[in-house]
Short mmCIF file of C-alpha atoms and ligand atoms in Angstrom, two decimals:
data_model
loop_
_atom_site.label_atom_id
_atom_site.label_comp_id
_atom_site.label_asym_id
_atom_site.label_seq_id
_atom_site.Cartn_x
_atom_site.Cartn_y
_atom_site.Cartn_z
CA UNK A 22 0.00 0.00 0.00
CA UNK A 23 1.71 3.47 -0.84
CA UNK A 24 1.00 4.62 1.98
CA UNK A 25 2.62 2.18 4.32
CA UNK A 26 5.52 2.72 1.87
CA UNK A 27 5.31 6.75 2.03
CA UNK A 28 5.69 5.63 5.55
CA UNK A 29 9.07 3.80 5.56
CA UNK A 30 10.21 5.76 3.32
CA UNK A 31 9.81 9.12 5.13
CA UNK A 32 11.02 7.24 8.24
CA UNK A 33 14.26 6.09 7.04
CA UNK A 34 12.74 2.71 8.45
CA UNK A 35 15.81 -0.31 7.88
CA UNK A 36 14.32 -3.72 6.88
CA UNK A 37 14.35 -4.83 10.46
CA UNK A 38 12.30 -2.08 11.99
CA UNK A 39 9.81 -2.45 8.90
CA UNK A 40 9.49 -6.29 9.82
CA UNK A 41 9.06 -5.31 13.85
CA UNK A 42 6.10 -3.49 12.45
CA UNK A 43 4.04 -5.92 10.70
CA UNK A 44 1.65 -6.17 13.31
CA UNK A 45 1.02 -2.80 13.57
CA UNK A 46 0.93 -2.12 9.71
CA UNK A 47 -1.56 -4.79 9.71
CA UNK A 48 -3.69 -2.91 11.98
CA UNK A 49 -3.47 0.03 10.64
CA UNK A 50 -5.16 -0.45 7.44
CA UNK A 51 -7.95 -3.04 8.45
CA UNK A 52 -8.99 0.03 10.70
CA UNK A 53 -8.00 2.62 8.06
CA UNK A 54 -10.40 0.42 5.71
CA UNK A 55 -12.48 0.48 8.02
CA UNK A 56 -12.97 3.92 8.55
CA UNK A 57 -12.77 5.16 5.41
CA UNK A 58 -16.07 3.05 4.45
CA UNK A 59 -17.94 4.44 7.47
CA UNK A 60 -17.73 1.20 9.84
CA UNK A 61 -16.60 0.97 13.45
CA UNK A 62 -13.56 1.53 14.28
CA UNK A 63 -11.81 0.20 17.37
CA UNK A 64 -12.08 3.73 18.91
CA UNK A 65 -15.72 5.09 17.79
CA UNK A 66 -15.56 8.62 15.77
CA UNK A 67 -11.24 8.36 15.56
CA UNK A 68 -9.39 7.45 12.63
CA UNK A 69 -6.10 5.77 12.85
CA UNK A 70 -3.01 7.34 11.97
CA UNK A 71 0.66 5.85 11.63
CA UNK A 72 3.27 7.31 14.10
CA UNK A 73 6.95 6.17 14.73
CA UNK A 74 7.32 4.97 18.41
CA UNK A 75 11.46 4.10 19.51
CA UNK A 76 12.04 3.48 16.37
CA UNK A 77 8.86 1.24 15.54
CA UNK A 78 5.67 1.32 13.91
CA UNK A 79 2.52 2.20 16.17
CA UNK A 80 -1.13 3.18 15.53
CA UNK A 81 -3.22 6.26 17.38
CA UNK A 82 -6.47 7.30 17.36
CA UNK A 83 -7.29 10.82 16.78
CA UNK A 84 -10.63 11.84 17.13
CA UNK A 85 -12.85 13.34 13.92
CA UNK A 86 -13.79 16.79 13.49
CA UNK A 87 -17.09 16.10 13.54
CA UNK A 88 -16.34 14.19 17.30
CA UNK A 89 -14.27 17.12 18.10
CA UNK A 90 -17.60 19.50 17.50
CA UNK A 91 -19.63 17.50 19.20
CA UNK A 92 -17.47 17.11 22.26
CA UNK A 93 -16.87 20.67 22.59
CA UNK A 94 -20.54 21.47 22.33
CA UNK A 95 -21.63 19.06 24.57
CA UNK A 96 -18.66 20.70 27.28
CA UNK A 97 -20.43 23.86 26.30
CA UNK A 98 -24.14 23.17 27.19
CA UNK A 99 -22.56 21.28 30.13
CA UNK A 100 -20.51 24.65 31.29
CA UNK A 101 -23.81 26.58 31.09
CA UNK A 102 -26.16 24.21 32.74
CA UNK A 103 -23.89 23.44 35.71
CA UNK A 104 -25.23 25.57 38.25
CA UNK A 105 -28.09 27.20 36.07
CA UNK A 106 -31.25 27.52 37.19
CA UNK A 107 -33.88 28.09 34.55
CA UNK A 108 -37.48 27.84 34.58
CA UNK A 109 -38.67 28.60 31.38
CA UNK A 110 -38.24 25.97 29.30
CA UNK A 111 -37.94 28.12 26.06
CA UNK A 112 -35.35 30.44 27.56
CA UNK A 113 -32.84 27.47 26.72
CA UNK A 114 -32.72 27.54 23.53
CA UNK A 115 -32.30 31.45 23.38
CA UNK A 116 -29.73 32.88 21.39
CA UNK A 117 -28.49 35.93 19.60
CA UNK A 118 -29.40 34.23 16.19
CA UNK A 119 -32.97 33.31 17.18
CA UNK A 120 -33.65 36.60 18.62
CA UNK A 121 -36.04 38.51 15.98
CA UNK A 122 -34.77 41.87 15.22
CA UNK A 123 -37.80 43.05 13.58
CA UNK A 124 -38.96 46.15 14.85
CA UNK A 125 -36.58 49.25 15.68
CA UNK A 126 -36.73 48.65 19.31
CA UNK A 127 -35.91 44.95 18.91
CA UNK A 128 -33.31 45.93 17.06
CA UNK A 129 -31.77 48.33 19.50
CA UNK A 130 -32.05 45.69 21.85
CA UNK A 131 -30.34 43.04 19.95
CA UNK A 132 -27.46 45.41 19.51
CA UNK A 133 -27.29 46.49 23.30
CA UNK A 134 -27.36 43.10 24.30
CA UNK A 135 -24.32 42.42 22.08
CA UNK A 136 -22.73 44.97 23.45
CA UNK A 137 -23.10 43.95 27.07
CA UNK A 138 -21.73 40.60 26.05
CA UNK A 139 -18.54 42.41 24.34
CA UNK A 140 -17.88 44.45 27.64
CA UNK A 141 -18.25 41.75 29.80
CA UNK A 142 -16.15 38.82 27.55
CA UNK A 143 -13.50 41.89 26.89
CA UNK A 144 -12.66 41.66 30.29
CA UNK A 145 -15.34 44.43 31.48
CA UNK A 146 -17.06 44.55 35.49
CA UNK A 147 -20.05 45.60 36.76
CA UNK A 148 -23.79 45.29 36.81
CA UNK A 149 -26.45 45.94 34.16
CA UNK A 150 -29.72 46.39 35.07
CA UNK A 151 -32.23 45.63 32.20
CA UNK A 152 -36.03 46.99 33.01
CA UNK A 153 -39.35 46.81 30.26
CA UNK A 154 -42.73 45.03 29.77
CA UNK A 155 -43.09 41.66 29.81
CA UNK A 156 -42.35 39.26 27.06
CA UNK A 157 -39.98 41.53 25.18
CA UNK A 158 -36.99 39.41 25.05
CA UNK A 159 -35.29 40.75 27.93
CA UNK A 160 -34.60 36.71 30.01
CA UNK A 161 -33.84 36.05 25.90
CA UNK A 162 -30.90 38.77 25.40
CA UNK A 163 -30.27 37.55 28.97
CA UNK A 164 -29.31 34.42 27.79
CA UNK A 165 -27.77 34.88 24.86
CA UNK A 166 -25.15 37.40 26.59
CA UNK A 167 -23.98 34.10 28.60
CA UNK A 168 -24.24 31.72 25.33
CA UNK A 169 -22.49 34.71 23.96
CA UNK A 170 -19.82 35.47 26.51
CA UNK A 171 -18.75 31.51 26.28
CA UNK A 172 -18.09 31.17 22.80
CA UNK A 173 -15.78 33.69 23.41
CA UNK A 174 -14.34 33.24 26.77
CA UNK A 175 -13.69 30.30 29.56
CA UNK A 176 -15.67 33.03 32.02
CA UNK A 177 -17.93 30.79 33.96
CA UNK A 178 -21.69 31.69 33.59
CA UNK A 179 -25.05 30.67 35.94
CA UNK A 180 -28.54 32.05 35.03
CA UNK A 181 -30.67 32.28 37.92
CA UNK A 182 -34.48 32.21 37.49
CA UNK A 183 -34.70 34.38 40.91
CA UNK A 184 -38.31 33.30 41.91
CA UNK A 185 -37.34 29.43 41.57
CA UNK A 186 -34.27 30.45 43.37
CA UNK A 187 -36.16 31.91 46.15
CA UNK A 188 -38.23 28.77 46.54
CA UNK A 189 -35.65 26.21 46.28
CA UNK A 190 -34.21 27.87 49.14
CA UNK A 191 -37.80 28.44 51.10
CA UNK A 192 -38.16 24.76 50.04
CA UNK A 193 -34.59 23.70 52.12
CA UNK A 194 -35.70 25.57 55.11
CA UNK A 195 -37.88 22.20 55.48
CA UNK A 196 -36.10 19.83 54.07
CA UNK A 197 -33.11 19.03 55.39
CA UNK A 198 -31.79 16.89 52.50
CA UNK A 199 -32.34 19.95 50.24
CA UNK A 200 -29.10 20.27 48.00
CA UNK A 201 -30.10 24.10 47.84
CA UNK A 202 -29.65 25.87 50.95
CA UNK A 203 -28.82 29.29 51.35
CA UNK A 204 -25.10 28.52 51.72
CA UNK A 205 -24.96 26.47 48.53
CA UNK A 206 -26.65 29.38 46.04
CA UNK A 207 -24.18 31.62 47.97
CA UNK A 208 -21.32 30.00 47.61
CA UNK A 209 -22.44 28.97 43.45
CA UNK A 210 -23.29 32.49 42.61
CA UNK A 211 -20.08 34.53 44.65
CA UNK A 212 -17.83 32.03 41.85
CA UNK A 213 -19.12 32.98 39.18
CA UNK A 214 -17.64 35.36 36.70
CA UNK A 215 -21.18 36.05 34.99
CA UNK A 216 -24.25 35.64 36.94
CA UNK A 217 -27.80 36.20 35.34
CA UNK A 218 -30.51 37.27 37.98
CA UNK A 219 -33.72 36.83 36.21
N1 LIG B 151 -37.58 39.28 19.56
C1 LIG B 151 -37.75 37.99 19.87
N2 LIG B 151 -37.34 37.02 19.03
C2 LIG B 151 -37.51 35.72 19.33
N3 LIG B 151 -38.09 35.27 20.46
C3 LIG B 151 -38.51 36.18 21.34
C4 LIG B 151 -38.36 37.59 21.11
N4 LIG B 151 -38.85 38.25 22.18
C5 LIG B 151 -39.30 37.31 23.01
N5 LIG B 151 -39.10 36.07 22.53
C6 LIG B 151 -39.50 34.81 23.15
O1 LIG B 151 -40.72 35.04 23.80
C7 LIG B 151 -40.72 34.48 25.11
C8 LIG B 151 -40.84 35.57 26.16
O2 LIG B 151 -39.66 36.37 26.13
P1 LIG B 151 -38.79 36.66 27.43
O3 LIG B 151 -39.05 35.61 28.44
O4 LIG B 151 -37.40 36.88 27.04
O5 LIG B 151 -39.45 38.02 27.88
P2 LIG B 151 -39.13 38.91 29.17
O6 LIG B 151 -38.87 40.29 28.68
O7 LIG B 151 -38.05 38.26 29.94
O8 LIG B 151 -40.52 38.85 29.95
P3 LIG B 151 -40.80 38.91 31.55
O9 LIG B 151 -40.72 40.37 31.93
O10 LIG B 151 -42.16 38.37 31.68
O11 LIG B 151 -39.75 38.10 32.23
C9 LIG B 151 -39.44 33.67 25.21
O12 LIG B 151 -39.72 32.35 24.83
C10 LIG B 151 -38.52 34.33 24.21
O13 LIG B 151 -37.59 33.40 23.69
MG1 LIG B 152 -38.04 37.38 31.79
#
C-alpha cells in the first residue's frame, strides 16, 4: 500500500524495523479500511493514523472533526447548565441568532445586548440592570449574553431564574436533605464570573 511505503520511506525505516512493524501495519489499514467506508472503528468517531514509536511502527487514534464538535458542544451546554437555574423551558434555547430583530426597538435591543456581552467577555465589570414590559426578550438577550460570553471566553456563567431560586431555598428551610440551601446558592453564585438574575 503506498502509503505504508510513504511511511518507511519518510522514516528512514531499515528492513528490520519495517518487519518489527508488521503487526502494527496490519492494523493500521484493516482500521484505516475500516474507517474510510464508514464502519466501526476500534475507537468510535477516531481514525487511525501511523506514528513512529522508539524506532517502531505504532497506531493512534485521533478523534474526527465532527467528534471534536460534538465534544466541545456538549462541554459547552454542560458549562452553562452546571449551576443554572432556569425555569422557562424556552429560555434554553435562546440565542443571539434566534432573537427577531424586527422592529426598531428589537433591534436596539439586539445590539445592546451584544454589546453587554462584548464588555463583559472583553474583560469588562459591573452590573447591568435591564427593566421593560413583559415578554420583550429581555430573560432572551439575557441568555444569549452568557451563550455569547462563552463562545468567546472560559468566564464561567449561571442564570438564575430568581423566583425558583427563592423557593428552592424556602423549600430547604424544610427539608433538610435539600441540595439548595442558602449557603450552597451563595457560595455557586459569589464564583461565578457572569451571573444572570432573572
Ligand atoms: N424578539 C424575539 N425574538 C424571538 N423570540 C422572542 C423575542 N422576544 C421574546 N421572545 C420569546 O418570547 C418568550 C418571552 O420572552 P422573554 O421571556 O425573554 O421576555 P421577558 O422580557 O423576559 O418577559 P418577563 O418580563 O415576563 O420576564 C421567550 O420564549 C422568548 O424566547
Ligand atoms: Mg423574563
Amino acid at each position: 500500500r503506498p502509503e505504508i511505503e510513504k511511511f518507511i520511506s519518510d522514516n528512514k525505516m531499515t528492513s528490520d524495523e519495517v518487519s518489527k512493524s508488521y503487526s502494527k501495519f496490519y492494523e493500521y489499514l484493516k482500521e484505516k479500511n475500516k474507517f474510510d467506508n464508514n464502519e466501526k472503528t476500534a475507537l468510535s468517531g477516531h481514525e487511525p493514523f501511523l506514528i513512529m514509536n522508539c524506532g517502531y511502527a505504532d497506531v493512534v487514534y485521533r478523534e474526527t472533526e465532527e467528534v471534536i464538535k460534538r465534544r466541545k458542544k456538549a462541554e459547552f451546554v454542560k458549562r452553562l447548565n452546571r449551576n443554572s437555574i432556569v425555569r422557562d423551558m424556552t429560555i434554553k434555547k435562546a440565542s443571539f441568532e434566534n432573537f427577531n430583530a424586527g422592529t426598531d426597538e428589537e433591534k436596539r435591543a439586539l445590539a445592546f445586548a451584544k454589546e453587554v456581552s462584548e464588555y463583559y467577555y472583553t474583560g469588562g465589570e459591573g452590573n447591568t440592570v435591564v427593566s421593560g414590559p413583559a415578554g420583550t426578550g429581555k430573560s432572551h438577550l439575557a441568555m444569549s449574553i452568557l451563550k455569547d460570553c462563552l463562545q468567546h471566553t472560559d468566564l464561567t456563567v449561571i442564570f438564575a431564574s430568581w423566583s425558583e431560586v427563592l423557593h428552592l431555598i424556602k423549600d430547604s428551610f424544610d427539608n433538610k436533605d435539600s441540595f439548595y440551601s442558602t449557603e450552597y446558592f451563595m457560595e455557586v453564585f459569589r464564583n461565578t464570573d457572569l451571573l444572570v438574575i432573572d
